[in-house]
Tab-separated table of C-alpha atoms in Angstrom:
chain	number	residue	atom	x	y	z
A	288	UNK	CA	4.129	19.968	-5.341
A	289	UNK	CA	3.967	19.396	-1.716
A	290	UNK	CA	3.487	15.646	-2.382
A	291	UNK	CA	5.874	12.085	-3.485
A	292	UNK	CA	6.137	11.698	-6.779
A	293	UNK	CA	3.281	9.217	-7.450
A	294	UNK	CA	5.498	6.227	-8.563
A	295	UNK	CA	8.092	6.465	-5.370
A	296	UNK	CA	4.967	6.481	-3.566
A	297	UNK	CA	4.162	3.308	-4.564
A	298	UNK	CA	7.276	1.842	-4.149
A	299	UNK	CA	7.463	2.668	-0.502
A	300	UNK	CA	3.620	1.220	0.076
A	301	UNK	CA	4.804	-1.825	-1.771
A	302	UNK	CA	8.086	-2.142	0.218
A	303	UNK	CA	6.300	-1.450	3.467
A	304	UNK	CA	3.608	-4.027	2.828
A	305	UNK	CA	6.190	-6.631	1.841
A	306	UNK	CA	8.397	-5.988	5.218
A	307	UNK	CA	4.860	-6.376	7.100
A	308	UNK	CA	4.155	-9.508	5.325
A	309	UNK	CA	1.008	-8.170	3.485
A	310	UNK	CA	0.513	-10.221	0.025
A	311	UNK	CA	1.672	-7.946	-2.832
A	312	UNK	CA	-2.307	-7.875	-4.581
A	313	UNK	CA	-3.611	-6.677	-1.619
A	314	UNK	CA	-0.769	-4.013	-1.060
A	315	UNK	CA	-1.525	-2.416	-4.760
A	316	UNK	CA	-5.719	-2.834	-4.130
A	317	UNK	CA	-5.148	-0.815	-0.940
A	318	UNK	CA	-2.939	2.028	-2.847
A	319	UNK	CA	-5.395	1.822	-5.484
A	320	UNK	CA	-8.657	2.524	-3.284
A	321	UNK	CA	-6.993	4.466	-1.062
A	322	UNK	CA	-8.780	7.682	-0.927
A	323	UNK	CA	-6.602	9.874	1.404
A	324	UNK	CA	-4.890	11.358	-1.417
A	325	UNK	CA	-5.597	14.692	-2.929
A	326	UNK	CA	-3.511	15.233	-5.196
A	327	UNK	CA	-4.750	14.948	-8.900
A	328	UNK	CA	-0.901	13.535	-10.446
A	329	UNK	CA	-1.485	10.828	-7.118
A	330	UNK	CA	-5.265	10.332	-8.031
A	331	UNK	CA	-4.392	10.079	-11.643
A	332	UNK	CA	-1.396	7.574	-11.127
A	333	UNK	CA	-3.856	5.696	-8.582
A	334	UNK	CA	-6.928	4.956	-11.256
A	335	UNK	CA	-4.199	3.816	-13.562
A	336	UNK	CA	-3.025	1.263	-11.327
A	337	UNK	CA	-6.764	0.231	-10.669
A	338	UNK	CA	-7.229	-0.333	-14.090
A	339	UNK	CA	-3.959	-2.328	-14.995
A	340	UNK	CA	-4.918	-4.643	-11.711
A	341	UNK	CA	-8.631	-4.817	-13.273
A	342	UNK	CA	-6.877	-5.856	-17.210
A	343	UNK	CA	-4.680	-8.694	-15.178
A	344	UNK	CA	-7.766	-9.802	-12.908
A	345	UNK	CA	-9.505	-10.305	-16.695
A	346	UNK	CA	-6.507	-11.531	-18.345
A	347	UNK	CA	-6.332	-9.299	-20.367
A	348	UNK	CA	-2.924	-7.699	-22.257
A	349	UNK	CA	-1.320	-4.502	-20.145
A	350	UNK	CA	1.227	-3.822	-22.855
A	351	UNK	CA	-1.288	-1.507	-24.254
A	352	UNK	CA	-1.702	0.862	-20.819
A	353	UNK	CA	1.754	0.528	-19.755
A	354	UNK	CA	2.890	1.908	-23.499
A	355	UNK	CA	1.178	5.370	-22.320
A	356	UNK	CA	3.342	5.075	-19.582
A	357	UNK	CA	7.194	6.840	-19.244
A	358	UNK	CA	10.101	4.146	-18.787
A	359	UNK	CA	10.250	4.579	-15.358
A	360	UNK	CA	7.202	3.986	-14.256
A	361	UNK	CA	7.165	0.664	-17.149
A	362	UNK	CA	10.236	-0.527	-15.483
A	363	UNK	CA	7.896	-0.068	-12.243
A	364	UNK	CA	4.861	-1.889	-13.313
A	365	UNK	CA	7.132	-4.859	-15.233
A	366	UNK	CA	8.565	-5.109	-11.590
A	367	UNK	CA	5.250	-5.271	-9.731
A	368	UNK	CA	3.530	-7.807	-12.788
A	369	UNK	CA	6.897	-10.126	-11.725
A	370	UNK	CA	5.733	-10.271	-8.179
A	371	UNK	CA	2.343	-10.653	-8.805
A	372	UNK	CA	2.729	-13.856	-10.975
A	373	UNK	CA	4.643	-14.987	-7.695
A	374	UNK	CA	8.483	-14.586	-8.093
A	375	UNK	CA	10.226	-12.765	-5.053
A	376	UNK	CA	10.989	-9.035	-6.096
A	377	UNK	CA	12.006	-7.747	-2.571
A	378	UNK	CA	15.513	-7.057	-3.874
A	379	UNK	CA	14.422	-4.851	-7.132
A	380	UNK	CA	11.804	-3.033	-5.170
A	381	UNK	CA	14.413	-1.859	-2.295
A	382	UNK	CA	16.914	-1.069	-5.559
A	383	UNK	CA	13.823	0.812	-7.316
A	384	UNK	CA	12.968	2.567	-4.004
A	385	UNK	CA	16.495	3.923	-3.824
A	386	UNK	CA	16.893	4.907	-7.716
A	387	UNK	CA	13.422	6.948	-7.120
A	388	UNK	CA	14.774	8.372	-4.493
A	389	UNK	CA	17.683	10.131	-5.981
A	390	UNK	CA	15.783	10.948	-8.898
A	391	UNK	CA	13.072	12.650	-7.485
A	392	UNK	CA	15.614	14.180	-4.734
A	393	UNK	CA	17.123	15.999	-7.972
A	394	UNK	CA	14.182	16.453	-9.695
A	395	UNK	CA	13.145	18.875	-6.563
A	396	UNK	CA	16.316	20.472	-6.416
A	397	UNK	CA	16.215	20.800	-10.081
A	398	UNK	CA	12.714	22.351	-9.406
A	399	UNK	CA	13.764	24.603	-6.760
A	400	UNK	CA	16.818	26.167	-8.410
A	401	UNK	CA	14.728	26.794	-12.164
A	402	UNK	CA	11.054	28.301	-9.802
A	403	UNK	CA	12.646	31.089	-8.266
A	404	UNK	CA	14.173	32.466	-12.461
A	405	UNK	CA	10.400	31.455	-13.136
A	406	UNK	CA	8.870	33.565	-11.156
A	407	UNK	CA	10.159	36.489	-11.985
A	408	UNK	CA	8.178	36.403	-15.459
A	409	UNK	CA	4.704	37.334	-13.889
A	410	UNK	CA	7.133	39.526	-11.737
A	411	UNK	CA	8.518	41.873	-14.802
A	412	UNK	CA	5.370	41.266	-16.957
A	413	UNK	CA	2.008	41.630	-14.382
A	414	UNK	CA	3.113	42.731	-11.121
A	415	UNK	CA	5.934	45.362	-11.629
A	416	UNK	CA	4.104	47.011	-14.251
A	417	UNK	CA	1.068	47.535	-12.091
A	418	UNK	CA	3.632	49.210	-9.530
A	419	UNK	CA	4.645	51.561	-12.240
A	420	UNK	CA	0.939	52.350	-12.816
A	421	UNK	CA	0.357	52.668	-9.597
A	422	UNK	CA	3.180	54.968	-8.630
A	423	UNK	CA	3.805	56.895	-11.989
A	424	UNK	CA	0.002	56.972	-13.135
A	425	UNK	CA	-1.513	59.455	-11.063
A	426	UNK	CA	1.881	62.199	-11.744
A	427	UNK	CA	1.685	61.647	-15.565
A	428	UNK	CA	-2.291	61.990	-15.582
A	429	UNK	CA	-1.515	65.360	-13.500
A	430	UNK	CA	1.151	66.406	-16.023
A	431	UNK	CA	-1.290	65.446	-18.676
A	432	UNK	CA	-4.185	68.227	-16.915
A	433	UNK	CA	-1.768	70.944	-16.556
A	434	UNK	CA	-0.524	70.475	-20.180
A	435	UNK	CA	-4.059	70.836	-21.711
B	72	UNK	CA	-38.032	46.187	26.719
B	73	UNK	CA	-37.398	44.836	30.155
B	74	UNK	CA	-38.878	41.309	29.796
B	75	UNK	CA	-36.822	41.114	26.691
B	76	UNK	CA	-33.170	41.854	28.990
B	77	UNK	CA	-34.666	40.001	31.933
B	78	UNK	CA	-34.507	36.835	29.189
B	79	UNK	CA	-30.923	37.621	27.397
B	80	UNK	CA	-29.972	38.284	30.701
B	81	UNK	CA	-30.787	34.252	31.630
B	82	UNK	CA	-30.001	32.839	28.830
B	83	UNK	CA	-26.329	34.799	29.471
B	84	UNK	CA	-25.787	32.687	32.571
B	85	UNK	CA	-26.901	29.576	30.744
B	86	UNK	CA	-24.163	30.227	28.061
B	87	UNK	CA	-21.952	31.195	30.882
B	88	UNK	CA	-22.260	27.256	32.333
B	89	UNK	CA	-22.405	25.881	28.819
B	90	UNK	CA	-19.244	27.463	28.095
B	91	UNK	CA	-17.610	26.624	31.673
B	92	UNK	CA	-18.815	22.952	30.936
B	93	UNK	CA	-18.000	22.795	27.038
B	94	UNK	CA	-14.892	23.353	28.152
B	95	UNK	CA	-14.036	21.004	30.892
B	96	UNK	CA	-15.078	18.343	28.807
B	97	UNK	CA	-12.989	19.412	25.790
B	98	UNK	CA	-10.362	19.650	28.509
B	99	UNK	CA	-9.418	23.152	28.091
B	100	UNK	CA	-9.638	23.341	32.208
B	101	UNK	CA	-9.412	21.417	34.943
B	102	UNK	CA	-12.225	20.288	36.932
B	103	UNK	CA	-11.134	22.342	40.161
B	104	UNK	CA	-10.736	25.355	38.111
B	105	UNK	CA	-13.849	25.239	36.333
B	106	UNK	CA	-15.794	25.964	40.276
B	107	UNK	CA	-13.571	28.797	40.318
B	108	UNK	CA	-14.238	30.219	36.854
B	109	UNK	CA	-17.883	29.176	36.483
B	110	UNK	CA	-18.541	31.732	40.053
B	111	UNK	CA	-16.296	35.032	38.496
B	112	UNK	CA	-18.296	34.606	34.872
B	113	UNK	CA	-21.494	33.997	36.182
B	114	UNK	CA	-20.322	37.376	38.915
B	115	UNK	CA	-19.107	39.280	35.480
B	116	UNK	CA	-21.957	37.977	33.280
B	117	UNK	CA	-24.547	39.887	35.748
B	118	UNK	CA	-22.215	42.755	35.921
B	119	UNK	CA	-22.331	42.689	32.200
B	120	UNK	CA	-26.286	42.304	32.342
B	121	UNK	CA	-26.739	45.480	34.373
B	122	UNK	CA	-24.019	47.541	32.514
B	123	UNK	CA	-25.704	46.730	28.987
B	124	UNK	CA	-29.231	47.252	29.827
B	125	UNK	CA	-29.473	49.886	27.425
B	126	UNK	CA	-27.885	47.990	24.651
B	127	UNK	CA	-29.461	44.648	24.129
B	128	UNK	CA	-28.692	43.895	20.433
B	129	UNK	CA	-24.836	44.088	21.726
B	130	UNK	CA	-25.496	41.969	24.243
B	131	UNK	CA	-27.216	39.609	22.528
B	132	UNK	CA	-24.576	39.122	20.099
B	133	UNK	CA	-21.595	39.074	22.785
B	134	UNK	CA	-23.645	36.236	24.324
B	135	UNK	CA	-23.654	34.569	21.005
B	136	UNK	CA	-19.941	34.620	20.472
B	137	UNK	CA	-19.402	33.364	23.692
B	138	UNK	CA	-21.951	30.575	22.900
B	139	UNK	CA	-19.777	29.331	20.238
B	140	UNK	CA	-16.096	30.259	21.622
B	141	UNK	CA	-15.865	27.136	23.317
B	142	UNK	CA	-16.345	25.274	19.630
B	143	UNK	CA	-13.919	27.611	17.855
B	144	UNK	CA	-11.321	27.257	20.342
B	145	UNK	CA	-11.566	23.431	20.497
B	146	UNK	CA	-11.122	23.517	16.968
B	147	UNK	CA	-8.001	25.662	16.898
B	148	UNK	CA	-6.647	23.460	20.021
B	149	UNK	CA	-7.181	20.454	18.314
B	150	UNK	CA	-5.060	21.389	15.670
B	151	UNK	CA	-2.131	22.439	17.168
B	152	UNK	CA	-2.412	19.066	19.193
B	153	UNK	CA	-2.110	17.379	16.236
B	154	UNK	CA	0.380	19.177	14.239
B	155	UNK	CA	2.693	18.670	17.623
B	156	UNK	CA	1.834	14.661	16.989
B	157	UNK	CA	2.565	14.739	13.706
B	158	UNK	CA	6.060	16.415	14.083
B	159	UNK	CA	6.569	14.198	17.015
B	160	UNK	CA	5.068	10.853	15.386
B	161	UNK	CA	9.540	10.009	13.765
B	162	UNK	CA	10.783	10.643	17.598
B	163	UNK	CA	7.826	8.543	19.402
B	164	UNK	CA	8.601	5.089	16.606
B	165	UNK	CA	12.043	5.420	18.049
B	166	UNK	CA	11.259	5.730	21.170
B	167	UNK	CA	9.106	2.584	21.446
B	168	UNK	CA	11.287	0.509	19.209
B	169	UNK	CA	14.626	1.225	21.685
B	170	UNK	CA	12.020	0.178	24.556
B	171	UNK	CA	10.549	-2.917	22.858
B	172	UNK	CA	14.798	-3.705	21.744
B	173	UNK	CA	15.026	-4.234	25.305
B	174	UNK	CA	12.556	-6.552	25.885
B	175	UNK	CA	9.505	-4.459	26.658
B	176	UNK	CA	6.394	-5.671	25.143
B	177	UNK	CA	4.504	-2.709	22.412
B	178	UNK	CA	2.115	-1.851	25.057
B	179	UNK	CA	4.719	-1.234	28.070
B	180	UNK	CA	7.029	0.918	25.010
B	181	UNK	CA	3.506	3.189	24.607
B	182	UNK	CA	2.546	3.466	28.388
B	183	UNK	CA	6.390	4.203	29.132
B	184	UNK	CA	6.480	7.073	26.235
B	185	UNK	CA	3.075	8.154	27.474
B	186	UNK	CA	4.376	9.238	30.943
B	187	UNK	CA	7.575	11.120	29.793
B	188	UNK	CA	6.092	12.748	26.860
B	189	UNK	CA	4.345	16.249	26.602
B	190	UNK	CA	0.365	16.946	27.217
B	191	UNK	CA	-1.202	17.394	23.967
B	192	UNK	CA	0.258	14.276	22.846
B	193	UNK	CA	-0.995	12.091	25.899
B	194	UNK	CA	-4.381	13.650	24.703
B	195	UNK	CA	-4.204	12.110	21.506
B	196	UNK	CA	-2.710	8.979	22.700
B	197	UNK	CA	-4.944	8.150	25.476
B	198	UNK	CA	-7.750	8.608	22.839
B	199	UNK	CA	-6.197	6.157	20.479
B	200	UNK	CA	-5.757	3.620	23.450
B	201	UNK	CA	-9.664	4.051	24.396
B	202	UNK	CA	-10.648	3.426	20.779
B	203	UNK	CA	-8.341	0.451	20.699
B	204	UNK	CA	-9.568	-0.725	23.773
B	205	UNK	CA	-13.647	-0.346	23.038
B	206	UNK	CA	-12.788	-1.734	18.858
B	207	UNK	CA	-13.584	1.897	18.036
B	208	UNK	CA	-12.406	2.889	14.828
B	209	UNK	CA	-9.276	4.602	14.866
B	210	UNK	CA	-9.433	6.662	11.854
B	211	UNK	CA	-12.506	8.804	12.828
B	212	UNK	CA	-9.810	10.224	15.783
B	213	UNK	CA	-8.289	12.710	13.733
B	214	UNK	CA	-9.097	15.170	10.777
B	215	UNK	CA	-5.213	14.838	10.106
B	216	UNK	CA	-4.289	12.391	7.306
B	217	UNK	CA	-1.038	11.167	8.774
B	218	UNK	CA	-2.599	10.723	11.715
B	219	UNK	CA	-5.291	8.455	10.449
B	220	UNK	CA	-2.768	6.410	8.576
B	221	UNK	CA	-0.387	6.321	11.247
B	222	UNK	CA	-3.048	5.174	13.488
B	223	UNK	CA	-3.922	2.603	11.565
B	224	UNK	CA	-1.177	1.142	10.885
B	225	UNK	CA	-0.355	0.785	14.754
B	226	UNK	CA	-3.547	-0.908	14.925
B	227	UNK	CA	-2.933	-3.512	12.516
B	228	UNK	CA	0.528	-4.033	13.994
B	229	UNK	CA	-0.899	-4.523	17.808
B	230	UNK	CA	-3.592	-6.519	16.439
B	231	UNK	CA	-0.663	-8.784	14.540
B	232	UNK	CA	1.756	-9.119	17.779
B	233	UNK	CA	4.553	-11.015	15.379
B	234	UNK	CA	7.608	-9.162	13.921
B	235	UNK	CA	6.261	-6.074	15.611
B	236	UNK	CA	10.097	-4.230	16.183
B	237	UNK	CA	10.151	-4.674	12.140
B	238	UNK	CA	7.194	-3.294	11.089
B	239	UNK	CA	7.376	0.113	13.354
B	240	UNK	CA	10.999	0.112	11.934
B	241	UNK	CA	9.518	-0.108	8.194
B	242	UNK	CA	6.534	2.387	9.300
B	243	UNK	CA	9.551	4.581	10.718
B	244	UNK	CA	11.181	4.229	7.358
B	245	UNK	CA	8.242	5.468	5.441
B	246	UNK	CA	7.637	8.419	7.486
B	247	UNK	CA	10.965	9.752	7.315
B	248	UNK	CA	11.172	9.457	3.053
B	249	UNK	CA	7.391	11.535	3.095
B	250	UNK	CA	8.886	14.171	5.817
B	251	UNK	CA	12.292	14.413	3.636
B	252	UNK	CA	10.180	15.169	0.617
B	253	UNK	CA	7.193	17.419	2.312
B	254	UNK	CA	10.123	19.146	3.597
B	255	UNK	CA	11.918	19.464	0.201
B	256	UNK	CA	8.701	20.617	-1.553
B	257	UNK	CA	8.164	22.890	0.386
B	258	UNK	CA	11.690	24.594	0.447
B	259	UNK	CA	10.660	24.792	-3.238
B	260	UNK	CA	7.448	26.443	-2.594
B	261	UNK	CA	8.741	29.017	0.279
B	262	UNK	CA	10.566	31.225	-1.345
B	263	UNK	CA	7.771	31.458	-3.930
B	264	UNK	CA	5.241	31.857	-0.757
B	265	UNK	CA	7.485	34.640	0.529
B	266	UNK	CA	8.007	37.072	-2.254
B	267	UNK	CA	4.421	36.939	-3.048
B	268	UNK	CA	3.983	38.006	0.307
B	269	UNK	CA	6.544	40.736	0.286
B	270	UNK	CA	5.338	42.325	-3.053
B	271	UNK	CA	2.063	42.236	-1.557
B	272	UNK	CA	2.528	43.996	1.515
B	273	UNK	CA	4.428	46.810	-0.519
B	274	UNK	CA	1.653	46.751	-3.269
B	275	UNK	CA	-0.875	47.395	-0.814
B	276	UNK	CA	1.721	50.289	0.740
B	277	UNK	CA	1.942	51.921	-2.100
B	278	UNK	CA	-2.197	51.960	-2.403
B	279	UNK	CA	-2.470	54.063	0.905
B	280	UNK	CA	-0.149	56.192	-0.650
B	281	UNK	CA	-1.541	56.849	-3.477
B	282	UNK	CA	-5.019	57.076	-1.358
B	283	UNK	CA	-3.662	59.406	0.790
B	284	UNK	CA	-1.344	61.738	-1.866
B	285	UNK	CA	-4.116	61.433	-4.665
B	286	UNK	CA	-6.904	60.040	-3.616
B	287	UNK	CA	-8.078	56.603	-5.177
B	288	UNK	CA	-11.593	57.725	-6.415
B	289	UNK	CA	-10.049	60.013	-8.862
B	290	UNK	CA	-8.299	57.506	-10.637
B	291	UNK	CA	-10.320	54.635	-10.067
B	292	UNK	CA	-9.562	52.836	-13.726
B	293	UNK	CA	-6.134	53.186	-13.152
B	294	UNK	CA	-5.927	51.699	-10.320
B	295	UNK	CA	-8.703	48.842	-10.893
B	296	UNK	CA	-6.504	47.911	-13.702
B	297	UNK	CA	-3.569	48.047	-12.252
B	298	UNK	CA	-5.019	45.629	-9.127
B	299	UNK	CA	-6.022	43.123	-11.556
B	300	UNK	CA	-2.650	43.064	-13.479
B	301	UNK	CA	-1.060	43.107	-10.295
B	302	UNK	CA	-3.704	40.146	-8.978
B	303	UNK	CA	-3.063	38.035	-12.041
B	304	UNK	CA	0.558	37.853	-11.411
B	305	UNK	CA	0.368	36.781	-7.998
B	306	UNK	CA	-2.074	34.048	-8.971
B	307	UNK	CA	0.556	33.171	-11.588
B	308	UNK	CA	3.393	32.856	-9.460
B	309	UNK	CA	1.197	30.862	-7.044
B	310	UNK	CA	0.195	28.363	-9.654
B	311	UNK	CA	3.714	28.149	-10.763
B	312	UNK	CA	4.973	26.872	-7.138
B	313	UNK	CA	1.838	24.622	-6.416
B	314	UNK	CA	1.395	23.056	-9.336
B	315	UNK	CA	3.457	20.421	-10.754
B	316	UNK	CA	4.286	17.402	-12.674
B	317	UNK	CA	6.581	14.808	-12.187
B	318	UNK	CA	8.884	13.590	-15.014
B	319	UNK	CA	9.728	10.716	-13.452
C-alpha cells in the first residue's frame, strides 16, 4: 500500500506534463511505458491505459474497456479522451486531481483506522494460540505423565 | 607451509593498497589521509602476517573480507547518500526556485545550493552535473527511483531553458502529493510493522524459556507446530498491511 492510488497517479503525470507543455498523447505513452513502477494495482492500471491508447490509435470503440472500469476512473478516462480529441481540459484535470486527492486521503485513513481491528484476527486465531501452546503445552504434557 | 604464508602474506599487502585505493576513489577518504592509512595497514597487515603464521585458513579469509569491505561499504554509503537526497530533494526545488525568483539563472540557483548544502548531497549533485555536462545519461546515476525520475526531469527542464520557475514549481508539486501519501501509507503500515515485531521478540522469549525450563527436544511437535501457527499469522498480518486495493 505504500504507493498512489493508480488513477491519482495519473492525474498528477497528466497535470505535470500539461504545466510543462508536454502534448497530452505523449504524457499518457510515457505513463503507459513507464517501467519504474512495481506495484502490480500501478502495473495493472498502466497496461490498461496502453491498451485503451492502442483501441483509439485503431479507431476502435473504448466503451467496451472503460465499462470494466469503476466510475471514477470512467469519469477519468472520458476526461483524458476530451483532451485527446483536442479540447482544453486543464481546468477538469486540476478539479479531478483535487477530488482524488481527498478521496484517496480518506480512503487511507479509512484504511488505517479498520487494519489495526484487522489484525488482531491472525492475532486471536494463529499467533496467541501458539503462545498458549507454547507456554501451557509443556505443564499439561507433564501433568499428563504424572497422571498415567 | 611456508611458501604458502610467504604468498597470503603478499597478496595481504596487495589487498591492503586495493582497499586504501578502492576507497579514495569511492571517496570514503581523503587523498592526504589515504598516505597516512595506507603506511599503519600495510605496518598492521605484517604484524598480522607474523602473528597468524600458524593459522593460514583464518588469514586467508580475513584477507578476503577485507578484499571486499571496500565494495560493501560503498554500497551501504551510497545508500544513505541517497536516502539524505531524497528527503532533501522538496527543500533543494525551493531553494533554487527562491534563487531563480530573484533573477538567478537555473545553473547559478544549483551552484549556489551546492556550496551551502551538506556533503553527501554535493556528491550526488556534482555527479549529476558531470553527466549533464559529458550528455551522460542521468538515470544510470542512481539505483533510487525518485532519484532517476527526479533527475530526469531536471534534465529535460535545463535542456528546455523556457518557463523553467514553473516547471520545478509543478515538479515541486508532484513530489510533495507522493511524499504526503508514502508518508500516509506508511502510518498505515507501521503500526502493523510494529506489533509484528513486538509479538515476535516475546515469541522468541518465551522459546528460550521453554528451552531452558523444558528443554525444546522433548517436545519438539509441540513446538514445531506451534512455530508454524505462530509463523502463519505473522505472514497474515503482513499481507494484510502490504497488500491492497484501491476502491477508487
Amino acid at each position: 500500500m505504500e504507493n498512489i492510488a493508480p488513477p491519482l497517479e495519473l492525474i498528477i503525470e497528466v497535470r505535470f506534463g500539461l504545466e510543462k507543455g508536454q502534448a497530452l498523447k505523449k504524457t499518457l505513452q510515457n505513463y503507459a511505458e513507464d517501467c519504474f513502477s512495481t506495484d502490480k494495482e500501478s502495473l495493472g492500471w498502466r497496461q490498461f491505459v496502453q491498451k485503451w491508447l492502442r483501441y483509439l490509435e485503431l479507431g476502435q470503440s473504448t466503451i467496451e474497456i472503460k465499462n470494466k472500469l469503476n466510475p471514477v476512473r470512467q469519469q477519468i478516462i472520458d476526461v483524458l479522451e476530451m483532451g485527446l480529441r483536442g479540447e482544453s481540459i486543464y481546468p477538469q484535470v486540476c478539479a479531478l486531481e483535487d477530488e482524488l486527492f481527498e478521496a484517496t486521503k480518506l480512503e487511507i485513513e479509512e484504511h488505517t483506522s479498520v487494519l489495526a481491528i484487522k489484525s488482531l484476527i491472525p492475532l486471536l486465531m494463529f499467533q496467541f494460540p501458539a503462545f498458549l501452546m507454547l507456554l501451557l503445552g509443556p505443564f499439561v504434557a507433564q501433568f499428563l505423565d504424572l497422571n498415567s | 607451509m611456508y611458501a604458502c604464508w610467504m604468498i597470503f602474506s603478499l597478496f595481504g599487502l596487495v589487498v591492503v593498497d586495493r582497499t586504501i585505493t578502492s576507497s579514495m576513489s569511492m571517496k570514503l577518504i581523503l587523498p592526504d589521509q589515504a598516505h597516512v592509512f595506507r603506511i599503519f595497514f600495510l605496518l598492521l597487515q605484517i604484524v598480522i602476517n607474523i602473528l597468524m603464521r600458524n593459522h593460514i585458513l583464518m588469514l586467508v579469509m580475513g584477507q578476503f573480507f577485507c578484499f571486499f569491505l571496500p565494495d560493501l561499504i560503498a554500497v551501504i554509503v551510497q545508500r544513505q547518500r541517497e536516502s539524505l537526497f531524497q528527503e532533501n530533494l522538496i527543500s533543494m526545488l525551493d531553494s533554487w526556485i527562491i534563487t531563480m525568483r530573484s533573477g538567478k539563472s537555473l545553473r547559478q540557483a544549483q551552484l549556489f545550493y551546492l556550496e551551502k548544502t551538506k556533503k553527501p548531497i554535493q556528491y550526488i549533485l556534482k555527479e549529476y552535473n558531470i553527466a549533464i555536462q559529458y550528455q551522460q545519461n542521468v538515470v544510470n546515476l542512481s539505483q533510487n527511483r525518485q532519484i532517476q525520475i527526479f533527475f530526469r526531469e531536471l534534465e529535460q527542464i535545463e535542456k528546455q531553458s523556457h518557463k523553467s520557475v514553473e516547471r520545478l514549481k509543478a515538479l515541486r508539486r508532484k513530489l510533495m502529493m507522493e511524499k504526503f501519501f508514502r508518508q500516509k501509507s506508511r502510518q498505515a503500515t507501521l503500526q502493523v510493522k510494529s506489533q509484528s515485531l513486538i509479538i515476535s521478540f516475546m515469541y522468541v522469549g518465551l522459546l528460550l524459556y521453554v528451552h531452558f525450563t523444558f528443554g525444546l527436544l522433548r517436545y519438539q511437535l509441540l513446538v514445531m507446530f506451534s512455530f508454524v501457527l505462530f509463523v502463519f499469522g505473522l505472514v497474515c498480518v503482513q499481507r494484510m498491511g502490504r497488500y491492497y486495493k484501491w476502491k477508487i
